XYZ file of C-alpha atoms in Angstrom:
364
model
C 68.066 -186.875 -29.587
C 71.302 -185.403 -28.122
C 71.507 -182.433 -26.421
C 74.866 -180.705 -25.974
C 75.282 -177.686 -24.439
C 78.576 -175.474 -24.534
C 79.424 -172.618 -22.817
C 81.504 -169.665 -24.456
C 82.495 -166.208 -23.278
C 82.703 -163.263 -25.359
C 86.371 -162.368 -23.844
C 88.309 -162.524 -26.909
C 87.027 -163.983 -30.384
C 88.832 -167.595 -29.643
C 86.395 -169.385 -26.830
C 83.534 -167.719 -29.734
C 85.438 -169.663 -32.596
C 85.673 -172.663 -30.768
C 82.301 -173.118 -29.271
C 81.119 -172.618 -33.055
C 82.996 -175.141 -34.737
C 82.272 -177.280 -32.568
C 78.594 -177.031 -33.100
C 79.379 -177.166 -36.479
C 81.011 -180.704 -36.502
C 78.475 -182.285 -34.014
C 75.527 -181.079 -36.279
C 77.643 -182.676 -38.901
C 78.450 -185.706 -37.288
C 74.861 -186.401 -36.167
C 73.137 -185.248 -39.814
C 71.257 -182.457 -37.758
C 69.728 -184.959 -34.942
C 71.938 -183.398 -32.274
C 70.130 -180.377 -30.546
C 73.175 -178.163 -30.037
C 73.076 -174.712 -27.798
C 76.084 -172.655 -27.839
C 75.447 -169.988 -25.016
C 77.364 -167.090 -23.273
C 75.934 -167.209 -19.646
C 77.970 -163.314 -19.471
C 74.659 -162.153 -21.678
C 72.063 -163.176 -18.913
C 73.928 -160.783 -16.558
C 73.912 -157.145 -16.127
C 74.435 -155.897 -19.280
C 76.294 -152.953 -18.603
C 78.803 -154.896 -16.772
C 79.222 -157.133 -19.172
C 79.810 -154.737 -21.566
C 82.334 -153.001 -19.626
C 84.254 -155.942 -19.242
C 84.507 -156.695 -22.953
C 85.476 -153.176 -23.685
C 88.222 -154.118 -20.647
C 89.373 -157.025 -21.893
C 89.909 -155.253 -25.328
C 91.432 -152.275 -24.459
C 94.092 -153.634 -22.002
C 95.726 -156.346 -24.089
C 96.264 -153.697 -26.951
C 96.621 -150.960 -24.457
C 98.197 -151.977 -21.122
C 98.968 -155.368 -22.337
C 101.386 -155.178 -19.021
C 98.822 -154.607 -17.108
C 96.754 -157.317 -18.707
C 99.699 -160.170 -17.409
C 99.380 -158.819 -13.605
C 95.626 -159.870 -14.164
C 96.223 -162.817 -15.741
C 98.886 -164.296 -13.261
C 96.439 -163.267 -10.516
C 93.687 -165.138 -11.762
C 96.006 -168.039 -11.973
C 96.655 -168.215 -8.499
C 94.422 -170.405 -6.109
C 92.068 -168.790 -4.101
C 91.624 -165.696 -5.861
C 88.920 -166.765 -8.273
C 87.046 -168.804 -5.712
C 87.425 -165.630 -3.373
C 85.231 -164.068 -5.935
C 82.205 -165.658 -5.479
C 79.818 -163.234 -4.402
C 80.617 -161.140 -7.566
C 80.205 -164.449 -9.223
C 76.512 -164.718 -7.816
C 74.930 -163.696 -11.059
C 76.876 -165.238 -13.703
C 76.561 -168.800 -11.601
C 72.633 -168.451 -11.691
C 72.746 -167.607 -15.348
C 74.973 -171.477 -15.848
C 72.457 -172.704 -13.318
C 69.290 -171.081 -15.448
C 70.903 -172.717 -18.921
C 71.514 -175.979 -17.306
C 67.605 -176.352 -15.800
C 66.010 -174.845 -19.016
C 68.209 -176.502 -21.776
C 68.721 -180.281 -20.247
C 71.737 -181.370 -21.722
C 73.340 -184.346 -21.882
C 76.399 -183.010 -21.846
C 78.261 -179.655 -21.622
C 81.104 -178.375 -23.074
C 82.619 -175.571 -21.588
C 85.630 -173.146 -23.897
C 86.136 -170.502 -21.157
C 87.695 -171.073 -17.850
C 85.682 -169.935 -15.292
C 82.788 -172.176 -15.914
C 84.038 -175.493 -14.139
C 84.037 -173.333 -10.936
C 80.644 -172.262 -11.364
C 79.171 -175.890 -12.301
C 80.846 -177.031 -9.236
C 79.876 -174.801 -6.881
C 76.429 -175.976 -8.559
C 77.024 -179.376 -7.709
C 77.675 -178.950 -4.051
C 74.385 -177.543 -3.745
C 73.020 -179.704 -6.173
C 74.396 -183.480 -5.868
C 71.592 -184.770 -8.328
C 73.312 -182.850 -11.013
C 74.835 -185.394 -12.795
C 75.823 -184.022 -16.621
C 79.146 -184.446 -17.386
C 81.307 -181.590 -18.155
C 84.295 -181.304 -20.689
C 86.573 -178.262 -20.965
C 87.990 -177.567 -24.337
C 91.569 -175.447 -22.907
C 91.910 -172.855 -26.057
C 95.458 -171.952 -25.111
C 98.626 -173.752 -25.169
C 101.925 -174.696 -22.948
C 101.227 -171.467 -20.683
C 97.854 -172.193 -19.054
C 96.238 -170.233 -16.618
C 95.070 -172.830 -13.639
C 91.401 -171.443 -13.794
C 91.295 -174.377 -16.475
C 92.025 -177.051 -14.530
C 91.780 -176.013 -10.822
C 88.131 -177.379 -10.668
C 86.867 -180.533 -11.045
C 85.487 -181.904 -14.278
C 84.879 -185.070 -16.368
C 88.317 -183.812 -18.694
C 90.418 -181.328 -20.365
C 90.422 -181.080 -23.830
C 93.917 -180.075 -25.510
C 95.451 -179.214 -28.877
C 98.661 -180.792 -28.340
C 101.081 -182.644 -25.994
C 103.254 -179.630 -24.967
C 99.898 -179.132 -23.309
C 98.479 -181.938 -21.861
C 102.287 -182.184 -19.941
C 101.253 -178.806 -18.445
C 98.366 -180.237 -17.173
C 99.989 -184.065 -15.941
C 103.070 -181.618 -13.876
C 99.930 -179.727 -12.185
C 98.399 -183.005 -11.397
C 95.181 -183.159 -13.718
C 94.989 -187.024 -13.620
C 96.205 -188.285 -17.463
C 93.211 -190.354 -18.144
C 91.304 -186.781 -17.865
C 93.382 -185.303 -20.147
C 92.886 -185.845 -23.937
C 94.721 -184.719 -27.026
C 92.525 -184.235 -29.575
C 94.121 -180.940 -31.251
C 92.046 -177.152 -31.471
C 88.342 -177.103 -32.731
C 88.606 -175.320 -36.099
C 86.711 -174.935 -38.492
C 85.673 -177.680 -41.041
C 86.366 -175.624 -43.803
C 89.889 -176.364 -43.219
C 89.437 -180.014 -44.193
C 88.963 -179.085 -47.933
C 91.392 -176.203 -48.330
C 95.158 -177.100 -49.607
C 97.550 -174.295 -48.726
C 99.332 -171.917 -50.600
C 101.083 -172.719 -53.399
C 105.169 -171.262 -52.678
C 105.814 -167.731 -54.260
C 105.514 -167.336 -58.101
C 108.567 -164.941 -59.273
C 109.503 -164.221 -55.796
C 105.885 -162.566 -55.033
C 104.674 -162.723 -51.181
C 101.015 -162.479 -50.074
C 101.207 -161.485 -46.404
C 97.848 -161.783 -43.791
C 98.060 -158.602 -41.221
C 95.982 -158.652 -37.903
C 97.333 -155.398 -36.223
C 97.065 -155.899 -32.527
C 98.383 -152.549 -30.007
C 97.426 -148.955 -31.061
C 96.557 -147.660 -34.469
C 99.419 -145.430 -34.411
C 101.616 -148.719 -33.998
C 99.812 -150.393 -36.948
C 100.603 -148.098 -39.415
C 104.050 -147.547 -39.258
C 104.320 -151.423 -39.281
C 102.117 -151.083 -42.797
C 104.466 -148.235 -43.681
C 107.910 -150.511 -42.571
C 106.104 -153.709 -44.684
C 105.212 -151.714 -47.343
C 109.426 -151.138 -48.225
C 109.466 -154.348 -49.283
C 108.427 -154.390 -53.247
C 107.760 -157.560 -53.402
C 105.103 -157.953 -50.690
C 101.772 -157.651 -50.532
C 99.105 -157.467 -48.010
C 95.912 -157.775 -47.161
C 95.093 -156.155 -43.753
C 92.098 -157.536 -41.187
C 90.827 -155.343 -38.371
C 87.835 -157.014 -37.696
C 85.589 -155.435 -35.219
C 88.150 -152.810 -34.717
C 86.320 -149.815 -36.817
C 87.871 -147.196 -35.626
C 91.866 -148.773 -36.636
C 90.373 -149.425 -40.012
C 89.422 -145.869 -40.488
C 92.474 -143.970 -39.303
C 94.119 -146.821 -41.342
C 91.878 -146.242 -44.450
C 93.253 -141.987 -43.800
C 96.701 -142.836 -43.063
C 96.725 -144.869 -46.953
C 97.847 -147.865 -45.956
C 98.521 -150.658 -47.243
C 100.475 -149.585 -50.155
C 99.733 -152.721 -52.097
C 97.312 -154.955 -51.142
C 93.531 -154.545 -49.325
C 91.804 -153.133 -45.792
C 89.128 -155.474 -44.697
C 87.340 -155.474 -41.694
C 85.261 -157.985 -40.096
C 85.321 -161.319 -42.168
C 83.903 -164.806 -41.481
C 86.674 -165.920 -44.400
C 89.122 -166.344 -42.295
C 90.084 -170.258 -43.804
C 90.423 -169.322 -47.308
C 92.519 -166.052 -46.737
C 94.861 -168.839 -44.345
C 94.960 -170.345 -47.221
C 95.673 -167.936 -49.822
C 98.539 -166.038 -48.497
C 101.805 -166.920 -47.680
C 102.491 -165.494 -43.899
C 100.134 -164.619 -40.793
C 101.388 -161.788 -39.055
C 100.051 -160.666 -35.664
C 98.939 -161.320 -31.832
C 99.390 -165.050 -31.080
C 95.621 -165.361 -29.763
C 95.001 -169.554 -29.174
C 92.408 -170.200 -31.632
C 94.507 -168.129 -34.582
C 97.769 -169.737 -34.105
C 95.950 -173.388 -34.135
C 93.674 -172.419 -37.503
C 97.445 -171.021 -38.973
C 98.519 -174.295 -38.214
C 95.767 -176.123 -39.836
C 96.361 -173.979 -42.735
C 100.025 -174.403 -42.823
C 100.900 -170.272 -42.865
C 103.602 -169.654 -41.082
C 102.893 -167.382 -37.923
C 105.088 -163.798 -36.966
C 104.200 -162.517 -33.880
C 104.142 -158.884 -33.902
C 101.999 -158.571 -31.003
C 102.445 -159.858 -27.405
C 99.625 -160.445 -25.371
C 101.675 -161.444 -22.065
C 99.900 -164.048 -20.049
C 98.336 -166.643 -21.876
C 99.587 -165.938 -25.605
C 103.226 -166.438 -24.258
C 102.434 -169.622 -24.345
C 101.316 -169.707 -27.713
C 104.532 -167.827 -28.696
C 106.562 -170.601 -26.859
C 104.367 -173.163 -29.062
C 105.469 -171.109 -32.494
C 108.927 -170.961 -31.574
C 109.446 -174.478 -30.144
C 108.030 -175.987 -32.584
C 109.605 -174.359 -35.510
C 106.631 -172.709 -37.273
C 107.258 -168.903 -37.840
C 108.991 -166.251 -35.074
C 108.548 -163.669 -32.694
C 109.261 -160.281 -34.541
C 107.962 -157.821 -31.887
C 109.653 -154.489 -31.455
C 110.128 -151.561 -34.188
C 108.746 -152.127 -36.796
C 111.571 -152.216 -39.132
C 112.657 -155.342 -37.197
C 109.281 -157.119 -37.995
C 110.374 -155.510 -41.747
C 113.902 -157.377 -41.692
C 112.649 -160.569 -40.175
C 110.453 -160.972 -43.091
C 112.875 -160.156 -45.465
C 114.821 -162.976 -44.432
C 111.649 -165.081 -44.360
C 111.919 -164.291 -48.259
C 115.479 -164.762 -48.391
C 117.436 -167.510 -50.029
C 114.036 -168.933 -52.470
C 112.317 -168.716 -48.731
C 114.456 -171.280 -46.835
C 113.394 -170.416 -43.990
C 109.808 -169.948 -44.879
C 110.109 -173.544 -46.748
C 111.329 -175.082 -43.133
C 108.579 -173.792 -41.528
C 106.066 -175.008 -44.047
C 107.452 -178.160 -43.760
C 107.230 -178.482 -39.785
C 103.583 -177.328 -40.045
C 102.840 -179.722 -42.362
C 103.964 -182.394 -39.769
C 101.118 -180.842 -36.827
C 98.231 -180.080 -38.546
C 94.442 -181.927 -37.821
C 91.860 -180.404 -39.603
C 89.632 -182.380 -38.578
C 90.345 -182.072 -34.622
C 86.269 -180.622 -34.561
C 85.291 -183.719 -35.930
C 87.425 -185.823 -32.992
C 86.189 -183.760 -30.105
C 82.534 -183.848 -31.481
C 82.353 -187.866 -31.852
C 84.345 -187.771 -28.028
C 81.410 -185.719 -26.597
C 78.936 -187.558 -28.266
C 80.191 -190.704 -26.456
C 79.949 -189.048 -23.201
C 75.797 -188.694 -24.097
């Protein structure tokens, strides 16, 4: 029996997402012979810590998203991480614990920090021998914690990508392209079907402050012809002074929602913060993507991805500009929305869990 092992961190829903679907396609790939543990080694430490650098993470990159890049380019910078180590103590023990108890045959790792850790293992402990595979969750803008440390490979959704990587000097044959681990849901789902009668269906993550969120729902809601439905996931208290504020006009308020595929695929436009693994299931789903949300740091790479590549735009700003840029999404029979469509169509794999699941699998 196989045992994989991969390591997630609950610092943003996207290393979650990823870690999961990739369980998901190795169970499927080995009929349920594969003994899979997905694991956040943050949960064996302090908990009050590790709570407080959740609520952190979450309130500066809709907060002090400024703030949030200073952080980020920090962290990118050699020698800071590593310079970290005896804060580090805990959280390497609690890889260290998972390693000895679970006995995998190979790990998987969706959050940076991790190859530091297992090789600061290794030096004390040569015998460990388990290869280790990083699955990088953002793209062209990659913070070096990814790569800086040595591992088996690098896992990335495209080639914009894996060039970031080869100019650093990760070795190419340690770098493969095998596209984001989403869900397999996606593999059945067709997109939506173009407008009928020049009526929109428009999918709303609000990102920033509350305040900020509804007078983009108020600016969107001008539009007759649009509706939306509006996710705030964990976010309770935005759906509340959302749910007093009345908005949407037209359309729904949901909050958390494991249905994320099928609303992709339902609706006609994705608005909101450019997070890794929700631009790469919008592409899967063929939605085209309006940022309305910056996250600098590592989404700026994501946004560079969007724009690049042709697949929706960056409408950040007031709120009536996010209002006029989807107005002339609309304009025309959609042109522009039909281009768009037509270049996702062209970088979609839906089955990209599948691919990374029968890679690791060969590394057993």
């Amino acid at each position: 029996m196989s045992r994989v092992l991969i390591l997630t961190a609950s610092m943003g829903e996207g290393h979650n997402t990823a870690a999961r679907n990739i369980r998901e396609a190795i169970i499927a790939e080995t009929n349920g012979t594969a003994e899979v543990l997905v694991a956040d080694p943050y949960t064996r430490t302090n908990p009050v810590i590790n709570k407080l650098m959740q609520t952190g993470y979450a309130t500066a990159i809709n907060s002090y998203p400024r703030a949030w890049k200073v952080v980020f380019e920090l962290l990118s910078k050699p020698g800071v991480v590593e310079g970290m180590g005896p804060m580090l103590n805990e959280l390497t023990t609690a890889v260290k614990s998972l390693i000895e108890e679970f006995q995998p045959d190979v790990i998987a790792s969706t959050y940076p920090i991790f190859s530091y850790l297992i090789s600061k293992i290794r030096k004390k402990n040569p015998d460990l021998k388990t290869p280790l595979f990083t699955i990088i969750t953002d793209s062209t803008m990659i913070n070096s914690a990814w790569y800086r440390h040595p591992c088996e490979g690098s896992i990335v959704a495209d080639e914009q990508t894996a060039s970031v990587l080869q100019h650093d000097g990760v070795p190419s044959e340690r770098i493969h392209v095998l596209g984001f681990p989403v869900s397999l849901a996606f593999e059945s789902l067709a997109p939506c079907e173009p407008p009928e009668n020049g009526h929109w269906k428009a999918l709303f993550f609000p990102g920033g402050t509350s305040v900020h969120a509804i007078s983009v729902l108020e600016a969107l809601g001008e539009l007759p012809n649009l509706d939306l439905t509006v996710i705030t996931g964990r976010r309770q208290q935005v759906m509340r002074k959302l749910q007093a504020a009345g908005v949407p006009r037209r359309g729904k308020l949901i909050g958390w929602t494991d249905q994320m595929p099928h609303l992709m695929a339902t609706h006609h436009v994705f608005i909101g913060k450019a997070g890794g693994a929700t631009v790469q299931e919008a592409i899967t789903a063929e939605i085209p993507f309006l940022v309305s949300h910056v996250v600098p740091g590592q989404e700026e790479g994501n946004i560079s991805l969007i724009e690049q590549c042709g697949i929706g735009a960056l409408a950040v700003g007031t709120p009536s500009r996010l209002r006029d840029v989807v107005s002339g999404m609309q304009a025309n029979d959609g042109a522009v929305w039909k281009a768009w469509r037509c270049n996702l169509a062209k970088m979609k794999k839906p089955s990209a869990s599948r691919s990374i699941a029968k890679f690791l699998l060969a590394h057993v």
